[in-house]
Amino acid sequence: MFGAAGAQATGAGATPPAGAPAWRPSGRPVLTHGVQSGDVTADSALVWTRADRPGRMWVEVSRRPDLRGARLLRGPVLDPSADHTGRVRVRGLPCGERLHYRVSVESLDRHGVRSEPLVGSFATAPGAHGRRGVRFVWTGDIAGQGWGIAPDFGGMRIFQAMRSVRPDFFLCSGDTVYADGPLAETVTLPDGRIWRNLVTPEKSKVAETLAEYRGQFAYNLLDEHLRAFVAEVPQVNQWDDHEVTNNWYPGEVLADARYTEQRVDVLAARARQAFGEWLPVPAGGPLYRKLSYGPLLDVFVLDMRTYKDPNDGNTYADPERGLLGREQRAWLVRELKRSRATWKVIANDLPIGLVVPDGSAQEGVAQGDPGAPAGRELEFAEVLGSAHRAGVTGIVFLTADVHYTAAHHYDPARAAVADFTPFWEFVSGPAHAGAFGPNALDGTFGPKAVFVNAPPRANTSPAEGFQHFGEVAIDGESGAFTVHLRDRDGGSLWTTTLPAPRR
């Protein structure tokens, strides 16, 4: 129905993690964790599901909510090799439209016997010449610091608030799960109330095995608000540290008695596999990538973890070190220069100017010295300086990580380095994790905290608020970029509108 079309499928599966809904060992196949879509372009989308047993995935796509006249796509066999998860890249779609899909899985033992189907929808990106506006939301830090799904407190209802915005897509700025954060069944809150976590075996200890990493993602999808949200809103996912373990870097060996496997490279490989199986992200290739949403927006999704150098004082002068790595850094500079979009959003899962300690070392870009760039700041001095000299405009950074929300304006007039164009960095989170902050700002790039909303104490529970997401609306006519920093229920705490830069 959409003209020349095709599907690229990847699939997989192990027995489902304990606590998975609707597990049935016989009869019709069952889709256990809903449906999701991700990395949507102007003419394609990834559609994901998971079954309770091996089976053939089928996807129907239509312009109509009733799926009449839908195009039927034959997907992969879902089997134990990827925990019975699978996805289909649906191609040949019309740009700038909301489309509807239906997913089912067919038994391998009984031809024609299929699961009860599940439905979802997604909006494709505008075409290269379209002027439709773009609206999206972002946050990060999902279900962490001991705060899991608590039905008595309404579950992870921040996702209901984000769903009500009806965004074109959702940018998850890392910490998609907390693999290093075991859950207790109960936690006593400061006011004496009892927080009762839903707990599965995989969430009762730190994740080490592949099955335990898979169980982190399965756990989050037990929440009804999250399942409803991801069925309607396509995702753009990046990873940070808690998908593996806190503040990790390649080559690290843990000194943590909770772990029997202390080689971080081994843990990260298992976590990366689970991340690729349980989220609608592209298979293979680097995690950094660019997604285009018509002439108004390009999104540059960074991977600030896979190539990260060891955490130390972060004051070195070696330009070959950093956390992006040479290839990703060159890619980012090159693609920023090539971009003709009005706005270039850089999704940085670690903030640029906030000091994030790791004990006596430094976890992030900044280290608290307001002087000339040093350590990992050298990478961003190169990126910002190269973009400035090439006349690149419209750069905005979006991040999470620090578990509060803030708006930072960076200006060379306040900075120790003058070779960059002023820009904004907006921070938002957490999404159902403990709230922290605020963190100190490093003056190297001249940041100013224009707005901050942080909790009264470290690890403030979701029951007390201080959960945040951000919303961006780009006007199709003027190109203006409006940001709302919102609370758990969708209330706007602060807003600003950035006019489209002059060409």
XYZ file of C-alpha atoms in Angstrom:
503
model
C 0.000 0.000 0.000
C 2.997 2.306 0.406
C 4.576 1.604 -2.961
C 7.768 -0.414 -3.321
C 8.418 -1.872 0.088
C 10.625 -4.267 1.932
C 11.444 -5.509 5.382
C 14.760 -6.226 6.991
C 14.370 -8.551 9.944
C 16.512 -9.597 12.837
C 15.343 -11.889 15.505
C 15.992 -13.972 18.424
C 15.321 -15.530 22.381
C 15.967 -18.048 26.442
C 13.258 -18.729 28.775
C 11.548 -15.569 29.916
C 12.687 -13.857 33.075
C 10.715 -14.536 36.207
C 7.837 -12.146 36.560
C 7.254 -11.868 32.806
C 3.528 -11.316 32.244
C 1.313 -13.948 30.642
C 3.922 -16.739 30.444
C 2.241 -19.893 29.106
C 4.217 -22.978 28.169
C 1.541 -24.431 25.852
C -1.296 -23.384 23.543
C -1.044 -20.279 21.393
C 2.130 -18.216 21.457
C 1.949 -15.143 23.680
C 3.583 -11.735 23.204
C 4.990 -11.224 26.672
C 6.241 -7.621 26.810
C 4.205 -5.590 24.360
C 5.404 -3.909 21.166
C 7.823 -1.050 20.539
C 9.149 0.988 17.630
C 12.386 2.879 17.223
C 14.870 4.793 15.046
C 12.093 5.965 12.747
C 13.133 7.761 9.559
C 11.116 9.460 6.824
C 10.434 6.116 5.146
C 11.208 3.332 7.637
C 10.832 2.170 11.222
C 11.950 -0.662 13.478
C 9.104 -2.662 15.049
C 9.906 -4.921 18.037
C 8.258 -7.625 20.107
C 9.008 -10.641 22.270
C 7.259 -14.018 22.422
C 7.086 -16.710 25.092
C 8.498 -19.381 22.758
C 10.028 -19.819 19.307
C 7.797 -18.536 16.532
C 7.605 -16.513 13.322
C 7.053 -12.766 13.732
C 4.501 -11.063 11.466
C 3.906 -7.322 11.168
C 1.021 -5.475 9.487
C 1.289 -1.738 8.742
C -1.442 0.641 7.584
C -2.458 4.283 7.465
C -5.735 3.258 9.111
C -6.213 2.543 12.828
C -8.428 -0.437 11.928
C -5.532 -1.861 9.844
C -7.746 -2.339 6.781
C -5.668 -2.800 3.678
C -2.541 -3.313 5.765
C 0.702 -4.474 4.232
C 1.791 -7.797 5.745
C 5.490 -8.353 6.423
C 7.090 -11.693 7.241
C 9.540 -11.223 10.080
C 12.221 -13.382 11.660
C 11.918 -16.511 13.727
C 12.108 -15.557 17.384
C 14.250 -18.119 19.154
C 16.334 -18.558 22.314
C 19.479 -17.062 20.785
C 18.103 -13.549 21.414
C 15.673 -14.294 24.235
C 12.749 -14.705 21.828
C 12.950 -11.030 20.871
C 12.935 -9.768 17.303
C 12.397 -6.767 15.102
C 11.469 -5.852 11.564
C 12.748 -2.798 9.690
C 9.639 -1.725 7.781
C 10.605 0.228 4.664
C 8.864 2.165 1.914
C 6.690 4.195 4.299
C 5.127 7.593 3.583
C 6.930 10.469 5.262
C 5.425 12.679 7.936
C 2.434 10.478 8.765
C 1.148 8.542 11.754
C 0.981 4.872 10.844
C -0.530 1.932 12.675
C 0.869 -1.557 13.077
C -0.158 -4.946 14.409
C 2.251 -7.672 15.512
C 1.679 -11.388 15.998
C 3.820 -14.511 16.292
C 3.008 -17.788 14.542
C 3.694 -21.149 16.160
C 6.474 -23.172 14.553
C 4.774 -26.414 15.595
C 1.220 -25.628 14.448
C 1.086 -23.756 11.157
C -1.455 -20.932 11.173
C -1.776 -20.800 14.981
C -0.854 -17.264 16.008
C -0.668 -15.243 19.165
C -3.258 -12.688 20.082
C -2.025 -9.623 18.133
C -0.844 -6.419 19.746
C -1.176 -3.008 18.120
C 0.882 0.155 18.133
C 1.570 3.288 16.116
C 4.402 5.631 15.188
C 4.924 8.852 13.259
C 7.438 8.820 10.424
C 9.829 11.745 10.135
C 9.067 14.604 7.754
C 10.589 14.390 4.298
C 13.612 16.395 3.229
C 11.432 19.242 1.935
C 8.552 19.056 4.410
C 7.829 21.937 6.769
C 5.768 20.059 9.321
C 6.768 20.912 12.871
C 8.506 18.379 15.103
C 7.695 17.614 18.735
C 9.655 15.230 20.938
C 10.398 14.451 24.573
C 13.531 13.337 26.350
C 14.628 12.061 29.751
C 16.828 9.311 31.178
C 17.641 7.368 34.346
C 14.795 4.833 34.467
C 13.950 2.966 37.700
C 17.155 3.309 39.698
C 18.730 3.808 43.129
C 16.429 1.238 44.712
C 13.163 2.702 43.393
C 11.384 0.128 41.256
C 7.810 -0.287 40.099
C 5.517 0.438 43.062
C 1.849 -0.062 42.119
C 0.717 1.603 45.360
C 2.364 4.826 44.140
C 0.958 4.612 40.619
C 3.847 2.869 38.873
C 6.071 4.791 36.481
C 3.427 7.346 35.638
C 5.876 9.864 34.192
C 5.503 7.843 30.987
C 1.768 8.554 31.000
C 2.563 12.273 31.176
C 5.020 12.018 28.285
C 2.505 10.036 26.249
C -0.116 12.775 26.729
C 2.191 15.255 24.937
C 1.784 13.102 21.778
C 5.411 13.454 20.724
C 6.811 12.338 17.396
C 9.567 10.453 19.216
C 11.208 9.854 22.583
C 14.927 10.363 23.154
C 16.158 8.267 26.073
C 19.429 9.878 27.173
C 20.950 6.776 28.744
C 20.561 4.702 31.894
C 17.722 2.865 30.202
C 17.974 0.339 33.055
C 19.825 0.064 36.385
C 21.631 -3.251 36.103
C 23.748 -2.442 39.166
C 20.841 -1.385 41.399
C 19.197 -4.323 43.210
C 15.718 -3.750 44.589
C 14.483 -4.471 48.084
C 10.846 -5.446 48.547
C 10.160 -2.486 50.844
C 11.740 0.900 51.552
C 10.638 3.190 54.384
C 10.192 6.775 53.194
C 11.156 9.816 55.310
C 7.505 10.403 56.227
C 7.039 6.802 57.384
C 5.161 5.528 54.365
C 6.271 2.206 52.888
C 7.410 1.965 49.278
C 6.746 -1.576 48.012
C 8.764 -2.567 44.973
C 7.717 -5.169 42.483
C 10.794 -7.441 42.540
C 11.929 -10.165 40.139
C 14.899 -12.513 40.674
C 16.954 -10.560 38.131
C 16.354 -7.314 40.021
C 17.272 -8.739 43.417
C 21.026 -8.666 42.697
C 23.506 -6.885 40.462
C 23.363 -8.154 36.873
C 26.321 -10.268 35.751
C 25.009 -12.989 33.429
C 23.361 -12.389 30.080
C 20.058 -13.628 31.516
C 20.324 -11.122 34.361
C 21.013 -8.240 31.974
C 18.049 -9.284 29.860
C 15.945 -9.298 33.011
C 16.667 -5.605 33.614
C 14.851 -4.617 30.411
C 12.098 -7.168 30.959
C 11.470 -5.656 34.380
C 10.853 -2.119 33.134
C 8.281 -3.419 30.656
C 6.208 -4.799 33.512
C 5.016 -1.219 34.021
C 1.733 -0.525 32.236
C 2.525 3.146 31.637
C 5.836 2.383 29.966
C 4.315 -0.356 27.769
C 1.519 1.964 26.602
C 4.014 4.757 25.936
C 6.452 2.737 23.833
C 3.592 1.203 21.831
C 2.689 4.695 20.577
C 5.942 6.670 20.646
C 9.025 5.589 18.679
C 12.258 5.631 20.638
C 15.813 6.802 20.108
C 17.927 5.058 22.728
C 21.475 5.686 23.868
C 23.293 3.933 26.645
C 25.325 5.263 29.551
C 26.784 3.538 32.606
C 23.985 1.824 34.537
C 23.195 -0.490 31.636
C 26.432 -2.186 32.789
C 27.611 -0.830 36.160
C 28.138 2.578 37.737
C 30.697 4.864 36.063
C 32.257 2.043 34.027
C 34.896 2.416 31.339
C 36.529 -0.145 29.002
C 39.274 -2.196 30.599
C 38.117 -1.516 34.143
C 38.372 -4.280 36.742
C 35.895 -3.836 39.572
C 36.711 -3.916 43.257
C 33.128 -4.670 44.261
C 32.359 -7.753 46.340
C 28.846 -7.957 44.883
C 30.313 -9.154 41.583
C 31.755 -12.599 40.913
C 32.651 -11.420 37.385
C 34.704 -8.261 37.880
C 35.995 -7.724 34.331
C 33.934 -4.843 33.034
C 34.622 -5.741 29.402
C 32.894 -9.101 29.950
C 29.945 -7.457 31.699
C 29.679 -4.751 29.018
C 29.548 -7.329 26.211
C 26.632 -9.090 27.901
C 24.894 -5.806 28.616
C 25.346 -4.631 25.035
C 23.767 -7.844 23.756
C 20.757 -7.435 26.045
C 20.461 -3.748 25.093
C 20.349 -4.694 21.414
C 17.831 -7.475 21.962
C 15.353 -5.713 24.230
C 15.239 -2.231 22.690
C 14.274 -1.216 19.126
C 17.779 -0.111 18.172
C 19.587 -0.894 14.911
C 21.502 -4.176 14.860
C 25.236 -4.033 14.282
C 27.464 -1.009 13.774
C 28.326 1.711 16.272
C 25.773 3.085 18.728
C 26.510 6.666 17.648
C 24.369 7.749 14.700
C 22.459 10.627 13.087
C 18.701 10.708 12.593
C 17.070 13.336 10.363
C 13.608 14.838 10.855
C 13.163 16.903 7.725
C 14.761 20.292 7.143
C 14.213 21.411 10.759
C 16.100 18.830 12.804
C 19.048 16.459 12.809
C 19.694 14.431 15.985
C 23.265 13.305 16.673
C 23.178 10.402 19.129
C 26.522 10.080 20.915
C 28.077 7.015 22.533
C 30.073 8.429 25.441
C 30.754 5.071 27.077
C 32.125 2.474 24.625
C 35.275 4.475 23.784
C 35.727 6.174 27.162
C 39.174 6.503 28.680
C 39.798 5.577 32.353
C 38.416 7.827 35.046
C 41.238 9.829 36.618
C 41.790 13.485 37.475
C 40.851 14.413 33.890
C 43.516 17.087 33.598
C 45.763 15.507 30.966
C 46.950 17.293 27.820
C 46.824 14.301 25.452
C 44.437 15.142 22.547
C 44.257 11.466 21.571
C 42.485 10.532 24.800
C 38.856 11.265 25.635
C 35.494 9.607 25.854
C 34.289 9.884 22.245
C 37.291 8.318 20.557
C 38.965 9.556 17.390
C 36.500 8.042 14.879
C 33.344 9.238 16.648
C 34.825 12.696 17.180
C 35.710 12.979 13.485
C 32.251 11.695 12.528
C 30.549 14.290 14.715
C 32.568 17.191 13.296
C 32.061 15.987 9.736
C 28.307 15.451 10.086
C 27.729 18.757 11.857
C 29.407 20.522 8.953
C 27.331 18.560 6.417
C 24.012 19.118 8.176
C 21.619 21.591 6.563
C 18.987 21.213 9.266
C 17.924 24.351 11.134
C 18.658 22.655 14.478
C 21.403 20.185 15.303
C 20.525 18.431 18.561
C 23.468 16.596 20.109
C 22.262 13.895 22.499
C 25.068 13.726 25.058
C 24.421 11.246 27.832
C 27.141 12.934 29.928
C 26.712 16.717 30.437
C 29.349 19.106 29.096
C 29.818 21.516 31.990
C 28.632 19.662 35.106
C 31.225 18.129 37.407
C 30.361 14.442 37.999
C 32.824 12.903 40.474
C 33.732 9.215 40.606
C 35.258 9.043 44.066
C 38.480 11.041 43.818
C 38.410 10.749 40.005
C 36.146 12.344 37.402
C 33.397 10.542 35.537
C 32.343 13.176 33.006
C 33.661 15.822 30.644
C 34.397 18.546 33.216
C 36.656 18.402 36.258
C 35.923 21.646 38.095
C 38.851 23.697 36.820
C 37.512 26.842 35.105
C 40.719 27.310 33.124
C 41.687 26.318 29.586
C 40.360 22.982 28.284
C 42.081 19.895 29.670
C 41.371 16.194 29.724
C 38.080 15.255 28.056
C 37.246 18.938 27.586
C 39.805 18.915 24.754
C 37.466 16.788 22.644
C 34.593 19.206 22.994
C 36.833 22.210 22.430
C 37.747 20.580 19.111
C 34.127 19.811 18.187
C 32.811 23.242 19.155
C 35.743 25.085 17.600
C 35.523 23.178 14.317
C 31.785 23.831 14.100
C 32.291 27.527 14.880
C 34.971 27.996 12.225
C 32.750 26.241 9.664
C 29.826 28.554 10.464
C 27.621 25.791 11.895
C 24.606 27.196 13.763
C 21.680 25.786 15.703
C 23.588 23.413 18.011
C 21.690 22.380 21.158
C 22.805 19.714 23.652
C 20.245 17.493 25.431
C 21.281 15.321 28.356
C 20.199 13.581 31.562
C 22.520 11.591 33.898
C 22.560 13.879 36.962
C 18.965 13.244 38.138
C 17.568 16.771 38.155
C 16.525 19.285 35.519
C 18.328 22.448 34.458
C 18.946 24.904 31.619
C 22.560 25.944 30.977
C 23.645 28.667 28.580
C 27.259 28.593 27.361
C 28.910 31.765 26.086
C 32.534 32.463 25.081
C 32.236 35.873 26.752
C 32.234 34.017 30.106
C 34.590 31.220 29.065
C 38.280 30.375 29.228
C 38.119 29.572 25.516
C 36.612 31.890 22.893
C 36.540 29.670 19.810
C 32.899 28.552 19.833
C 29.403 29.819 19.120
C 27.098 30.295 22.157
C 24.815 27.313 22.759
C 22.333 25.821 25.218
C 22.450 22.534 27.104
C 19.197 21.301 28.633
C 19.186 18.631 31.354
C 16.202 16.508 32.321
C 15.611 13.442 34.475
C 15.258 11.174 36.252
C 12.382 9.029 35.016
C 11.456 7.034 38.098
C 14.826 6.890 39.842
C 16.283 8.602 42.885
C 16.693 12.367 42.475
C 20.033 14.071 43.193
C 21.876 17.335 42.620
C 22.534 19.999 41.774
C 26.112 19.504 40.551
C 28.771 22.175 40.342
C 29.384 23.876 36.987
C 32.837 24.026 35.414
C 33.605 27.462 33.943
C 35.787 26.371 31.006
C 33.052 26.865 28.389
C 31.327 29.705 30.217
C 28.117 28.047 31.425
C 25.406 29.868 33.321
C 22.662 27.981 35.167
C 19.550 29.827 34.014
C 17.167 27.368 35.688
C 17.616 24.483 38.154
C 15.081 22.222 39.847
C 16.782 19.765 42.200
C 15.653 17.787 45.262
C 16.233 18.681 48.922
C 18.394 15.610 49.594
C 20.287 12.871 47.771
C 18.223 9.951 46.460
C 14.864 11.609 46.962
C 12.234 9.005 46.061
C 9.803 9.303 43.134
C 7.037 9.555 45.742
C 8.274 13.065 46.541
C 8.399 14.307 42.961
C 11.554 15.757 41.374
C 11.055 13.463 38.388
C 11.467 15.306 35.097
C 11.253 15.153 31.329
C 11.888 17.736 28.665
C 9.755 18.613 25.662
C 10.950 20.255 22.446
C 8.541 21.724 19.884
C 10.009 23.080 16.632
C 7.569 25.292 14.748
C 7.109 24.282 11.129
C 6.787 27.846 9.839
C 9.218 29.935 11.865
C 11.622 27.178 12.875
C 11.528 28.413 16.484
C 12.762 25.872 19.063
C 10.626 25.853 22.229
C 11.768 23.898 25.283
C 9.653 22.976 28.288
C 11.250 21.383 31.347
C 8.379 19.423 32.875
C 7.661 17.581 36.113
C 6.410 14.035 36.586
C 2.806 14.989 35.849
C 3.624 17.116 32.805
C 3.533 20.547 34.442
C 5.896 23.064 32.865
C 8.510 24.225 35.376
C 10.379 26.488 32.957
C 10.277 27.295 29.266
C 12.164 29.242 26.628
C 11.916 29.728 22.883
C 15.043 29.960 20.749
C 14.524 31.740 17.412
C 15.743 29.925 14.319
C 19.357 30.970 13.630
C 20.023 33.172 10.645
C 21.489 31.396 7.675
